[in-house]
Amino acid sequence: MSKTKHKKRHPQGKRGYTTAPVAESEFATDGTRKRMNPTARNLLLVALICLAISEILLRMGLLSGAVSLIISIAALVALVVAMYLQFRKPGGGSQGRPRL
């Protein structure tokens, strides 16, 4: 049996074992990952589902044209609100580049 009780540790600072820094991509210049706003994502999903369901029900004849139009307009308003929530500046101003 071995006389040592502890495992040997690998040298981390010697002989070139240091890792190179990860290069930042051109889209993440500040080093933070840009993610989609969860509220905007949920609004987009709900609007897409509403548009799809209203179109299916309209083609099957279970929904009148006027009701389908109202649902479609409400879904389009939700899409515009989702785009506003996604691309607005967090500081309150709306001038400058949109966030991605």
PDB file of C-alpha atoms in Angstrom:
ATOM      1  CA  MET A   1       0.000   0.000   0.000  1.00  0.00           C
ATOM      2  CA  SER A   2       0.974   3.556  -0.509  1.00  0.00           C
ATOM      3  CA  LYS A   3       2.464   5.466   2.358  1.00  0.00           C
ATOM      4  CA  THR A   4       0.832   8.763   1.341  1.00  0.00           C
ATOM      5  CA  LYS A   5      -2.649   9.425   2.644  1.00  0.00           C
ATOM      6  CA  HIS A   6      -3.571  12.276   0.326  1.00  0.00           C
ATOM      7  CA  LYS A   7      -3.816  12.443  -3.439  1.00  0.00           C
ATOM      8  CA  LYS A   8      -1.237  14.471  -5.255  1.00  0.00           C
ATOM      9  CA  ARG A   9      -2.578  17.646  -6.749  1.00  0.00           C
ATOM     10  CA  HIS A  10      -1.795  18.677 -10.265  1.00  0.00           C
ATOM     11  CA  PRO A  11       0.150  21.904 -10.573  1.00  0.00           C
ATOM     12  CA  GLN A  12      -2.108  24.658 -11.836  1.00  0.00           C
ATOM     13  CA  GLY A  13       0.285  27.541 -12.181  1.00  0.00           C
ATOM     14  CA  LYS A  14       3.282  25.712 -13.608  1.00  0.00           C
ATOM     15  CA  ARG A  15       4.413  24.485 -16.993  1.00  0.00           C
ATOM     16  CA  GLY A  16       1.791  26.215 -19.146  1.00  0.00           C
ATOM     17  CA  TYR A  17      -1.319  24.846 -17.481  1.00  0.00           C
ATOM     18  CA  THR A  18      -2.989  28.247 -17.412  1.00  0.00           C
ATOM     19  CA  THR A  19      -6.000  28.663 -19.642  1.00  0.00           C
ATOM     20  CA  ALA A  20      -6.148  31.349 -22.276  1.00  0.00           C
ATOM     21  CA  PRO A  21      -8.846  33.999 -21.779  1.00  0.00           C
ATOM     22  CA  VAL A  22     -11.998  33.392 -23.780  1.00  0.00           C
ATOM     23  CA  ALA A  23     -12.322  35.777 -26.701  1.00  0.00           C
ATOM     24  CA  GLU A  24     -15.473  37.876 -26.737  1.00  0.00           C
ATOM     25  CA  SER A  25     -17.688  37.760 -29.758  1.00  0.00           C
ATOM     26  CA  GLU A  26     -18.448  40.848 -31.771  1.00  0.00           C
ATOM     27  CA  PHE A  27     -22.047  40.859 -30.525  1.00  0.00           C
ATOM     28  CA  ALA A  28     -21.203  40.693 -26.806  1.00  0.00           C
ATOM     29  CA  THR A  29     -18.715  43.504 -26.507  1.00  0.00           C
ATOM     30  CA  ASP A  30     -19.428  44.180 -22.833  1.00  0.00           C
ATOM     31  CA  GLY A  31     -18.917  40.528 -21.894  1.00  0.00           C
ATOM     32  CA  THR A  32     -22.471  39.910 -20.715  1.00  0.00           C
ATOM     33  CA  ARG A  33     -24.838  37.577 -22.466  1.00  0.00           C
ATOM     34  CA  LYS A  34     -27.834  39.324 -23.928  1.00  0.00           C
ATOM     35  CA  ARG A  35     -31.009  37.355 -23.415  1.00  0.00           C
ATOM     36  CA  MET A  36     -34.572  37.887 -24.426  1.00  0.00           C
ATOM     37  CA  ASN A  37     -36.897  39.592 -21.988  1.00  0.00           C
ATOM     38  CA  PRO A  38     -39.097  36.845 -20.447  1.00  0.00           C
ATOM     39  CA  THR A  39     -42.211  39.025 -20.572  1.00  0.00           C
ATOM     40  CA  ALA A  40     -41.677  39.773 -24.250  1.00  0.00           C
ATOM     41  CA  ARG A  41     -41.043  36.085 -24.967  1.00  0.00           C
ATOM     42  CA  ASN A  42     -44.273  35.035 -23.224  1.00  0.00           C
ATOM     43  CA  LEU A  43     -46.282  37.738 -25.007  1.00  0.00           C
ATOM     44  CA  LEU A  44     -44.921  36.589 -28.363  1.00  0.00           C
ATOM     45  CA  LEU A  45     -45.827  32.993 -27.587  1.00  0.00           C
ATOM     46  CA  VAL A  46     -49.366  33.856 -26.461  1.00  0.00           C
ATOM     47  CA  ALA A  47     -49.934  36.088 -29.497  1.00  0.00           C
ATOM     48  CA  LEU A  48     -48.733  33.383 -31.862  1.00  0.00           C
ATOM     49  CA  ILE A  49     -51.000  30.790 -30.268  1.00  0.00           C
ATOM     50  CA  CYS A  50     -54.003  33.167 -30.386  1.00  0.00           C
ATOM     51  CA  LEU A  51     -53.399  33.906 -34.063  1.00  0.00           C
ATOM     52  CA  ALA A  52     -53.073  30.220 -34.911  1.00  0.00           C
ATOM     53  CA  ILE A  53     -56.179  29.163 -32.970  1.00  0.00           C
ATOM     54  CA  SER A  54     -58.324  31.952 -34.407  1.00  0.00           C
ATOM     55  CA  GLU A  55     -57.212  31.068 -37.952  1.00  0.00           C
ATOM     56  CA  ILE A  56     -57.938  27.372 -37.434  1.00  0.00           C
ATOM     57  CA  LEU A  57     -61.375  28.063 -35.942  1.00  0.00           C
ATOM     58  CA  LEU A  58     -62.189  30.503 -38.740  1.00  0.00           C
ATOM     59  CA  ARG A  59     -61.277  27.973 -41.456  1.00  0.00           C
ATOM     60  CA  MET A  60     -63.306  25.244 -39.744  1.00  0.00           C
ATOM     61  CA  GLY A  61     -66.321  27.565 -39.576  1.00  0.00           C
ATOM     62  CA  LEU A  62     -66.552  27.541 -35.786  1.00  0.00           C
ATOM     63  CA  LEU A  63     -65.734  31.228 -35.455  1.00  0.00           C
ATOM     64  CA  SER A  64     -67.193  34.215 -37.263  1.00  0.00           C
ATOM     65  CA  GLY A  65     -65.028  36.594 -39.232  1.00  0.00           C
ATOM     66  CA  ALA A  66     -65.641  39.509 -36.875  1.00  0.00           C
ATOM     67  CA  VAL A  67     -64.569  37.565 -33.778  1.00  0.00           C
ATOM     68  CA  SER A  68     -61.496  36.266 -35.601  1.00  0.00           C
ATOM     69  CA  LEU A  69     -60.623  39.827 -36.611  1.00  0.00           C
ATOM     70  CA  ILE A  70     -60.916  41.039 -32.998  1.00  0.00           C
ATOM     71  CA  ILE A  71     -58.678  38.204 -31.771  1.00  0.00           C
ATOM     72  CA  SER A  72     -56.151  38.944 -34.521  1.00  0.00           C
ATOM     73  CA  ILE A  73     -56.044  42.660 -33.671  1.00  0.00           C
ATOM     74  CA  ALA A  74     -55.543  41.849 -29.971  1.00  0.00           C
ATOM     75  CA  ALA A  75     -52.707  39.463 -30.882  1.00  0.00           C
ATOM     76  CA  LEU A  76     -51.067  42.088 -33.083  1.00  0.00           C
ATOM     77  CA  VAL A  77     -51.257  44.628 -30.244  1.00  0.00           C
ATOM     78  CA  ALA A  78     -49.591  42.041 -27.973  1.00  0.00           C
ATOM     79  CA  LEU A  79     -46.855  41.608 -30.601  1.00  0.00           C
ATOM     80  CA  VAL A  80     -46.209  45.367 -30.691  1.00  0.00           C
ATOM     81  CA  VAL A  81     -46.076  45.508 -26.875  1.00  0.00           C
ATOM     82  CA  ALA A  82     -43.644  42.571 -26.835  1.00  0.00           C
ATOM     83  CA  MET A  83     -41.370  44.320 -29.332  1.00  0.00           C
ATOM     84  CA  TYR A  84     -41.475  47.485 -27.244  1.00  0.00           C
ATOM     85  CA  LEU A  85     -40.553  45.547 -24.096  1.00  0.00           C
ATOM     86  CA  GLN A  86     -37.703  43.773 -25.855  1.00  0.00           C
ATOM     87  CA  PHE A  87     -36.051  46.723 -27.585  1.00  0.00           C
ATOM     88  CA  ARG A  88     -36.590  49.598 -25.156  1.00  0.00           C
ATOM     89  CA  LYS A  89     -33.618  50.996 -23.268  1.00  0.00           C
ATOM     90  CA  PRO A  90     -33.489  50.020 -19.607  1.00  0.00           C
ATOM     91  CA  GLY A  91     -32.646  53.614 -18.617  1.00  0.00           C
ATOM     92  CA  GLY A  92     -35.971  54.936 -19.889  1.00  0.00           C
ATOM     93  CA  GLY A  93     -34.815  56.751 -23.031  1.00  0.00           C
ATOM     94  CA  SER A  94     -35.677  55.269 -26.383  1.00  0.00           C
ATOM     95  CA  GLN A  95     -32.917  56.805 -28.494  1.00  0.00           C
ATOM     96  CA  GLY A  96     -29.874  54.887 -29.656  1.00  0.00           C
ATOM     97  CA  ARG A  97     -29.336  51.316 -30.742  1.00  0.00           C
ATOM     98  CA  PRO A  98     -31.911  48.682 -29.831  1.00  0.00           C
ATOM     99  CA  ARG A  99     -30.883  45.877 -27.463  1.00  0.00           C
ATOM    100  CA  LEU A 100     -30.451  42.463 -29.005  1.00  0.00           C
TER     101      LEU A 100
END
